[in-house]
PDB file of C-alpha atoms in Angstrom:
ATOM      1  CA  MET D   1       0.000   0.000   0.000  1.00 59.00           C
ATOM      2  CA  HIS D   2       1.279   3.455  -0.914  1.00 71.00           C
ATOM      3  CA  GLU D   3       2.285   5.736   1.939  1.00 81.00           C
ATOM      4  CA  ASN D   4       0.735   9.212   1.650  1.00 92.00           C
ATOM      5  CA  TRP D   5       1.856  12.569   3.022  1.00 94.00           C
ATOM      6  CA  ILE D   6      -0.497  12.342   6.024  1.00 95.00           C
ATOM      7  CA  ASP D   7       1.192   9.087   7.060  1.00 95.00           C
ATOM      8  CA  ARG D   8       4.547  10.900   7.083  1.00 94.00           C
ATOM      9  CA  LEU D   9       3.464  13.702   9.430  1.00 96.00           C
ATOM     10  CA  SER D  10       4.514  13.720  13.072  1.00 96.00           C
ATOM     11  CA  GLU D  11       2.100  12.145  15.535  1.00 96.00           C
ATOM     12  CA  ALA D  12       0.081  15.212  16.665  1.00 97.00           C
ATOM     13  CA  PRO D  13      -0.970  16.626  13.243  1.00 97.00           C
ATOM     14  CA  ARG D  14      -1.478  13.114  11.874  1.00 96.00           C
ATOM     15  CA  ALA D  15      -3.818  12.248  14.742  1.00 97.00           C
ATOM     16  CA  ALA D  16      -5.693  15.554  14.385  1.00 97.00           C
ATOM     17  CA  LEU D  17      -6.315  14.978  10.679  1.00 97.00           C
ATOM     18  CA  ARG D  18      -7.490  11.428  11.253  1.00 96.00           C
ATOM     19  CA  ALA D  19      -9.852  12.542  14.010  1.00 97.00           C
ATOM     20  CA  ALA D  20     -11.484  14.969  11.556  1.00 97.00           C
ATOM     21  CA  MET D  21     -12.178  12.322   8.898  1.00 97.00           C
ATOM     22  CA  VAL D  22     -15.698  11.195   8.012  1.00 97.00           C
ATOM     23  CA  LEU D  23     -16.380   8.084   5.934  1.00 97.00           C
ATOM     24  CA  ARG D  24     -17.954   8.479   2.485  1.00 97.00           C
ATOM     25  CA  ARG D  25     -19.113   5.791   0.037  1.00 98.00           C
ATOM     26  CA  PHE D  26     -19.530   6.161  -3.732  1.00 98.00           C
ATOM     27  CA  ASP D  27     -20.987   3.777  -6.313  1.00 98.00           C
ATOM     28  CA  ARG D  28     -18.907   2.798  -9.328  1.00 96.00           C
ATOM     29  CA  GLY D  29     -19.148   5.559 -11.940  1.00 95.00           C
ATOM     30  CA  ALA D  30     -20.210   8.215  -9.428  1.00 97.00           C
ATOM     31  CA  LEU D  31     -18.823  11.686 -10.096  1.00 95.00           C
ATOM     32  CA  ILE D  32     -17.309  12.764  -6.790  1.00 96.00           C
ATOM     33  CA  TYR D  33     -16.758  16.269  -8.108  1.00 94.00           C
ATOM     34  CA  GLY D  34     -16.376  17.891 -11.514  1.00 90.00           C
ATOM     35  CA  ARG D  35     -14.261  20.718 -12.844  1.00 85.00           C
ATOM     36  CA  THR D  36     -17.001  23.249 -12.085  1.00 87.00           C
ATOM     37  CA  GLU D  37     -17.261  22.209  -8.420  1.00 89.00           C
ATOM     38  CA  ALA D  38     -15.050  22.899  -5.432  1.00 88.00           C
ATOM     39  CA  PRO D  39     -14.094  19.700  -3.549  1.00 91.00           C
ATOM     40  CA  GLN D  40     -16.000  19.327  -0.298  1.00 92.00           C
ATOM     41  CA  GLY D  41     -12.772  18.420   1.439  1.00 94.00           C
ATOM     42  CA  LEU D  42      -9.607  16.373   1.338  1.00 94.00           C
ATOM     43  CA  TYR D  43     -10.214  12.681   0.564  1.00 96.00           C
ATOM     44  CA  VAL D  44      -8.197   9.577   1.453  1.00 96.00           C
ATOM     45  CA  ILE D  45      -9.148   6.405  -0.431  1.00 97.00           C
ATOM     46  CA  ARG D  46      -9.635   3.463   1.920  1.00 97.00           C
ATOM     47  CA  ALA D  47     -10.966   0.892  -0.582  1.00 96.00           C
ATOM     48  CA  GLY D  48     -11.475   0.966  -4.341  1.00 95.00           C
ATOM     49  CA  SER D  49     -10.016   3.285  -6.957  1.00 94.00           C
ATOM     50  CA  ALA D  50     -10.857   6.549  -8.722  1.00 95.00           C
ATOM     51  CA  LEU D  51     -10.162   8.247 -12.058  1.00 94.00           C
ATOM     52  CA  PHE D  52      -8.410  11.639 -11.886  1.00 93.00           C
ATOM     53  CA  CYS D  53      -9.234  13.331 -15.208  1.00 92.00           C
ATOM     54  CA  LEU D  54      -9.300  16.441 -17.342  1.00 87.00           C
ATOM     55  CA  ASP D  55     -12.634  16.610 -19.185  1.00 81.00           C
ATOM     56  CA  GLY D  56     -12.956  18.365 -22.521  1.00 73.00           C
ATOM     57  CA  VAL D  57     -15.706  19.162 -24.986  1.00 70.00           C
ATOM     58  CA  GLY D  58     -17.615  16.360 -26.686  1.00 70.00           C
ATOM     59  CA  GLY D  59     -16.963  13.893 -23.895  1.00 70.00           C
ATOM     60  CA  ARG D  60     -13.223  13.784 -24.527  1.00 77.00           C
ATOM     61  CA  ARG D  61     -11.176  12.924 -21.447  1.00 81.00           C
ATOM     62  CA  LEU D  62      -7.505  12.818 -20.496  1.00 88.00           C
ATOM     63  CA  LEU D  63      -6.866  10.426 -17.624  1.00 90.00           C
ATOM     64  CA  LEU D  64      -4.115  11.921 -15.472  1.00 89.00           C
ATOM     65  CA  LYS D  65      -3.915   9.169 -12.859  1.00 88.00           C
ATOM     66  CA  ILE D  66      -5.694   6.176 -11.386  1.00 89.00           C
ATOM     67  CA  LEU D  67      -5.950   6.817  -7.656  1.00 91.00           C
ATOM     68  CA  ARG D  68      -5.766   3.752  -5.429  1.00 91.00           C
ATOM     69  CA  GLU D  69      -5.959   2.761  -1.782  1.00 93.00           C
ATOM     70  CA  ASN D  70      -4.394   5.290   0.632  1.00 94.00           C
ATOM     71  CA  GLU D  71      -3.914   7.941  -2.060  1.00 93.00           C
ATOM     72  CA  LEU D  72      -5.390  11.416  -1.629  1.00 93.00           C
ATOM     73  CA  PHE D  73      -7.276  13.899  -3.776  1.00 93.00           C
ATOM     74  CA  GLY D  74      -8.956  17.270  -3.267  1.00 92.00           C
ATOM     75  CA  GLU D  75      -5.841  19.111  -2.049  1.00 90.00           C
ATOM     76  CA  THR D  76      -6.749  22.169  -4.131  1.00 86.00           C
ATOM     77  CA  VAL D  77      -9.499  23.036  -1.649  1.00 85.00           C
ATOM     78  CA  ALA D  78      -6.777  23.882   0.885  1.00 84.00           C
ATOM     79  CA  PHE D  79      -5.378  26.655  -1.287  1.00 82.00           C
ATOM     80  CA  ASP D  80      -8.198  28.744  -2.739  1.00 80.00           C
ATOM     81  CA  GLY D  81     -11.543  26.972  -2.269  1.00 78.00           C
ATOM     82  CA  ARG D  82     -12.264  27.366  -5.987  1.00 82.00           C
ATOM     83  CA  PRO D  83     -13.559  24.664  -8.331  1.00 85.00           C
ATOM     84  CA  ALA D  84     -10.921  22.068  -9.081  1.00 78.00           C
ATOM     85  CA  PRO D  85      -9.660  22.051 -12.702  1.00 80.00           C
ATOM     86  CA  VAL D  86     -10.194  18.269 -12.785  1.00 88.00           C
ATOM     87  CA  SER D  87     -12.908  15.697 -12.213  1.00 93.00           C
ATOM     88  CA  ILE D  88     -12.807  12.669  -9.924  1.00 95.00           C
ATOM     89  CA  GLU D  89     -14.920   9.613 -10.759  1.00 96.00           C
ATOM     90  CA  ALA D  90     -15.228   6.375  -8.783  1.00 97.00           C
ATOM     91  CA  ARG D  91     -13.631   3.614 -10.880  1.00 94.00           C
ATOM     92  CA  SER D  92     -15.150   0.970  -8.608  1.00 94.00           C
ATOM     93  CA  GLU D  93     -17.209   1.005  -5.464  1.00 97.00           C
ATOM     94  CA  LEU D  94     -15.229   3.497  -3.443  1.00 97.00           C
ATOM     95  CA  PHE D  95     -14.838   4.128   0.264  1.00 98.00           C
ATOM     96  CA  ALA D  96     -12.990   7.279   1.244  1.00 98.00           C
ATOM     97  CA  GLU D  97     -12.449   9.243   4.414  1.00 97.00           C
ATOM     98  CA  MET D  98     -12.921  12.981   3.958  1.00 97.00           C
ATOM     99  CA  ILE D  99     -11.573  15.872   5.999  1.00 96.00           C
ATOM    100  CA  PRO D 100     -14.221  18.589   5.435  1.00 95.00           C
ATOM    101  CA  ALA D 101     -12.915  21.842   3.987  1.00 92.00           C
ATOM    102  CA  SER D 102     -14.466  23.721   6.914  1.00 90.00           C
ATOM    103  CA  ARG D 103     -12.180  21.850   9.328  1.00 94.00           C
ATOM    104  CA  LEU D 104      -9.045  21.751   7.220  1.00 92.00           C
ATOM    105  CA  GLY D 105      -8.359  25.483   7.612  1.00 90.00           C
ATOM    106  CA  ALA D 106      -8.288  25.286  11.403  1.00 93.00           C
ATOM    107  CA  LEU D 107      -6.010  22.259  11.306  1.00 95.00           C
ATOM    108  CA  ARG D 108      -3.582  24.049   8.992  1.00 94.00           C
ATOM    109  CA  ALA D 109      -3.482  27.015  11.344  1.00 93.00           C
ATOM    110  CA  ALA D 110      -2.853  24.777  14.348  1.00 95.00           C
ATOM    111  CA  TYR D 111      -0.170  22.644  12.666  1.00 96.00           C
ATOM    112  CA  PRO D 112       2.202  24.450  10.257  1.00 95.00           C
ATOM    113  CA  GLU D 113       3.615  21.036   9.334  1.00 96.00           C
ATOM    114  CA  ILE D 114       0.395  20.366   7.394  1.00 95.00           C
ATOM    115  CA  ASP D 115       0.907  23.496   5.289  1.00 92.00           C
ATOM    116  CA  GLN D 116       4.491  22.477   4.570  1.00 93.00           C
ATOM    117  CA  ALA D 117       3.332  19.045   3.439  1.00 94.00           C
ATOM    118  CA  LEU D 118       0.623  20.565   1.220  1.00 92.00           C
ATOM    119  CA  ALA D 119       3.228  22.813  -0.424  1.00 91.00           C
ATOM    120  CA  ARG D 120       5.347  19.762  -1.268  1.00 92.00           C
ATOM    121  CA  VAL D 121       2.256  18.035  -2.688  1.00 90.00           C
ATOM    122  CA  ALA D 122       1.477  21.071  -4.864  1.00 88.00           C
ATOM    123  CA  MET D 123       5.025  21.080  -6.271  1.00 90.00           C
ATOM    124  CA  ALA D 124       4.942  17.323  -6.958  1.00 88.00           C
ATOM    125  CA  ASN D 125       1.586  17.711  -8.739  1.00 84.00           C
ATOM    126  CA  LEU D 126       2.951  20.569 -10.848  1.00 85.00           C
ATOM    127  CA  ARG D 127       5.938  18.483 -11.924  1.00 89.00           C
ATOM    128  CA  ALA D 128       3.648  15.573 -12.814  1.00 85.00           C
ATOM    129  CA  VAL D 129       1.439  17.823 -14.946  1.00 83.00           C
ATOM    130  CA  LEU D 130       4.491  19.224 -16.764  1.00 87.00           C
ATOM    131  CA  ASP D 131       5.650  15.669 -17.515  1.00 85.00           C
ATOM    132  CA  ILE D 132       2.233  14.890 -19.007  1.00 83.00           C
ATOM    133  CA  LEU D 133       2.292  18.081 -21.096  1.00 84.00           C
ATOM    134  CA  GLU D 134       5.723  17.120 -22.397  1.00 85.00           C
ATOM    135  CA  GLU D 135       4.468  13.676 -23.396  1.00 83.00           C
ATOM    136  CA  GLN D 136       1.378  15.032 -25.145  1.00 85.00           C
ATOM    137  CA  ALA D 137       3.205  17.778 -27.028  1.00 86.00           C
ATOM    138  CA  LEU D 138       6.530  16.210 -27.949  1.00 88.00           C
ATOM    139  CA  LEU D 139       6.277  12.415 -28.133  1.00 89.00           C
ATOM    140  CA  SER D 140       4.723  10.035 -30.624  1.00 91.00           C
ATOM    141  CA  LEU D 141       1.941   7.723 -29.470  1.00 93.00           C
ATOM    142  CA  ALA D 142       4.355   4.767 -29.302  1.00 91.00           C
ATOM    143  CA  GLU D 143       6.795   6.792 -27.191  1.00 89.00           C
ATOM    144  CA  ARG D 144       3.970   8.036 -24.945  1.00 90.00           C
ATOM    145  CA  THR D 145       2.732   4.481 -24.445  1.00 93.00           C
ATOM    146  CA  ILE D 146       6.147   3.237 -23.333  1.00 90.00           C
ATOM    147  CA  GLN D 147       6.609   6.257 -21.045  1.00 87.00           C
ATOM    148  CA  ARG D 148       3.216   5.822 -19.428  1.00 88.00           C
ATOM    149  CA  LEU D 149       3.655   2.096 -18.895  1.00 90.00           C
ATOM    150  CA  ALA D 150       7.069   2.743 -17.326  1.00 85.00           C
ATOM    151  CA  ILE D 151       5.591   5.305 -14.944  1.00 83.00           C
ATOM    152  CA  LEU D 152       2.755   2.961 -13.982  1.00 84.00           C
ATOM    153  CA  CYS D 153       5.261   0.177 -13.335  1.00 83.00           C
ATOM    154  CA  ARG D 154       7.286   2.478 -11.121  1.00 78.00           C
ATOM    155  CA  GLU D 155       4.156   3.393  -9.147  1.00 73.00           C
ATOM    156  CA  ASP D 156       2.521  -0.039  -8.981  1.00 66.00           C
ATOM    157  CA  GLN D 157       5.263  -2.656  -8.940  1.00 56.00           C
ATOM    158  CA  GLU D 158       4.566  -3.357  -5.258  1.00 48.00           C
ATOM    159  CA  VAL D 159       0.917  -4.143  -6.055  1.00 46.00           C
ATOM    160  CA  GLY D 160       1.557  -7.480  -7.722  1.00 48.00           C
ATOM    161  CA  LYS D 161       3.989  -9.285  -9.975  1.00 50.00           C
ATOM    162  CA  GLY D 162       2.941 -10.791 -13.251  1.00 48.00           C
ATOM    163  CA  GLU D 163       2.761 -14.525 -13.741  1.00 53.00           C
ATOM    164  CA  ARG D 164       6.133 -14.528 -15.506  1.00 58.00           C
ATOM    165  CA  THR D 165       9.422 -13.652 -13.796  1.00 62.00           C
ATOM    166  CA  GLY D 166      10.561 -10.090 -14.416  1.00 72.00           C
ATOM    167  CA  TYR D 167       7.101  -8.763 -15.219  1.00 82.00           C
ATOM    168  CA  VAL D 168       4.897  -6.321 -13.325  1.00 87.00           C
ATOM    169  CA  ARG D 169       1.127  -6.675 -13.667  1.00 89.00           C
ATOM    170  CA  LEU D 170      -0.674  -3.380 -14.151  1.00 89.00           C
ATOM    171  CA  HIS D 171      -4.366  -3.603 -13.286  1.00 88.00           C
ATOM    172  CA  ILE D 172      -5.520  -1.235 -16.009  1.00 89.00           C
ATOM    173  CA  SER D 173      -7.882  -1.701 -18.922  1.00 89.00           C
ATOM    174  CA  GLN D 174      -6.842  -0.763 -22.431  1.00 89.00           C
ATOM    175  CA  SER D 175      -9.639   1.841 -22.411  1.00 89.00           C
ATOM    176  CA  ASP D 176      -8.165   3.503 -19.318  1.00 91.00           C
ATOM    177  CA  LEU D 177      -4.687   3.411 -20.848  1.00 93.00           C
ATOM    178  CA  ALA D 178      -6.042   5.041 -24.026  1.00 92.00           C
ATOM    179  CA  ALA D 179      -7.646   7.782 -21.914  1.00 90.00           C
ATOM    180  CA  ALA D 180      -4.311   8.329 -20.151  1.00 90.00           C
ATOM    181  CA  LEU D 181      -2.609   8.744 -23.522  1.00 92.00           C
ATOM    182  CA  GLY D 182      -5.224  11.040 -25.055  1.00 88.00           C
ATOM    183  CA  ALA D 183      -5.696   8.603 -27.950  1.00 91.00           C
ATOM    184  CA  SER D 184      -8.329   6.243 -29.295  1.00 91.00           C
ATOM    185  CA  ARG D 185      -8.513   2.704 -27.990  1.00 91.00           C
ATOM    186  CA  GLN D 186      -7.942   1.368 -31.505  1.00 94.00           C
ATOM    187  CA  ALA D 187      -4.702   3.338 -31.916  1.00 95.00           C
ATOM    188  CA  VAL D 188      -3.409   2.272 -28.503  1.00 94.00           C
ATOM    189  CA  ASN D 189      -4.324  -1.377 -29.186  1.00 94.00           C
ATOM    190  CA  SER D 190      -2.204  -1.218 -32.340  1.00 94.00           C
ATOM    191  CA  VAL D 191       0.788   0.083 -30.365  1.00 94.00           C
ATOM    192  CA  LEU D 192       0.299  -2.542 -27.640  1.00 94.00           C
ATOM    193  CA  ALA D 193       0.206  -5.278 -30.289  1.00 94.00           C
ATOM    194  CA  GLU D 194       3.616  -4.117 -31.524  1.00 92.00           C
ATOM    195  CA  LEU D 195       4.981  -4.027 -27.969  1.00 92.00           C
ATOM    196  CA  GLU D 196       3.587  -7.507 -27.330  1.00 92.00           C
ATOM    197  CA  ALA D 197       5.234  -8.828 -30.494  1.00 92.00           C
ATOM    198  CA  SER D 198       8.523  -7.402 -29.166  1.00 89.00           C
ATOM    199  CA  ALA D 199       7.996  -9.130 -25.772  1.00 88.00           C
ATOM    200  CA  LEU D 200       7.748  -5.831 -23.869  1.00 89.00           C
ATOM    201  CA  VAL D 201       4.191  -6.516 -22.681  1.00 92.00           C
ATOM    202  CA  GLN D 202       1.594  -9.249 -22.431  1.00 91.00           C
ATOM    203  CA  ARG D 203      -2.102  -8.315 -22.435  1.00 91.00           C
ATOM    204  CA  GLY D 204      -5.095  -9.816 -20.659  1.00 89.00           C
ATOM    205  CA  PHE D 205      -8.578  -8.776 -19.561  1.00 88.00           C
ATOM    206  CA  ARG D 206      -8.156  -5.485 -17.657  1.00 86.00           C
ATOM    207  CA  TRP D 207      -4.453  -6.104 -17.053  1.00 91.00           C
ATOM    208  CA  ILE D 208      -1.130  -5.614 -18.815  1.00 92.00           C
ATOM    209  CA  ASP D 209       2.062  -7.442 -17.799  1.00 91.00           C
ATOM    210  CA  CYS D 210       5.149  -5.322 -18.481  1.00 91.00           C
ATOM    211  CA  ASN D 211       8.692  -6.588 -18.908  1.00 86.00           C
ATOM    212  CA  LEU D 212      10.551  -4.382 -16.441  1.00 75.00           C
ATOM    213  CA  THR D 213      14.007  -4.698 -17.935  1.00 76.00           C
ATOM    214  CA  ARG D 214      13.108  -4.171 -21.581  1.00 77.00           C
ATOM    215  CA  LEU D 215      10.524  -1.475 -20.865  1.00 75.00           C
ATOM    216  CA  GLY D 216      13.020   0.428 -18.709  1.00 68.00           C
ATOM    217  CA  GLN D 217      15.591   0.303 -21.495  1.00 70.00           C
ATOM    218  CA  SER D 218      13.035   1.806 -23.894  1.00 69.00           C
ATOM    219  CA  SER D 219      11.995   4.655 -21.567  1.00 61.00           C
ATOM    220  CA  ARG D 220      13.719   7.672 -20.068  1.00 58.00           C
ATOM    221  CA  TYR D 221      12.143   6.635 -16.742  1.00 48.00           C
ATOM    222  CA  SER D 222      14.376   4.192 -14.878  1.00 44.00           C
ATOM    223  CA  ILE D 223      12.589   1.372 -13.046  1.00 41.00           C
ATOM    224  CA  PRO D 224      14.376   0.257  -9.873  1.00 40.00           C
TER     225      PRO D 224
END
């Protein structure tokens, strides 16, 4: 399970944040908030997963990240209280604990360590967005696919190994991968078929096994 920035706080602010949390449940496909809505608070996923997206005209969507157990979203509410520039949708039945925005301000004032952690989160998010902009603007679809798979392997390799030695199993559908690449499913399937023929990946139903060594050699992202 991923450690989040709340887990890394010292005991007093960590306990105060946890005491403020209220449990929320969302059905699969539920829109937790859209780009025209301010988040109601800061959310910590306890079970399930969520899609973190940019939504465009005509139903077009760019999937920025799949959020999983113990990951957070809604941090923007701590800074300006304005609508978030993204949407969050439950990818499965989702249970999350929420720190209401009305309580977060008082906790930040009481514990400066929380503000420092939020600043680090904001910088990490900015860097991640710049990486995605670079991919979209400068790389071919094949290059973007390899980059994105390498990043997902780096993030998820503790989740579960593939059935073959040296592989990491990514629990992602080809539709979700296409949304993360800003491309059609048909175009991404064609690229994946080429990668599979080169023994970089193996595909299954809602999963992709990635060859860590060969994928790392093909990407500028190193995979430890």
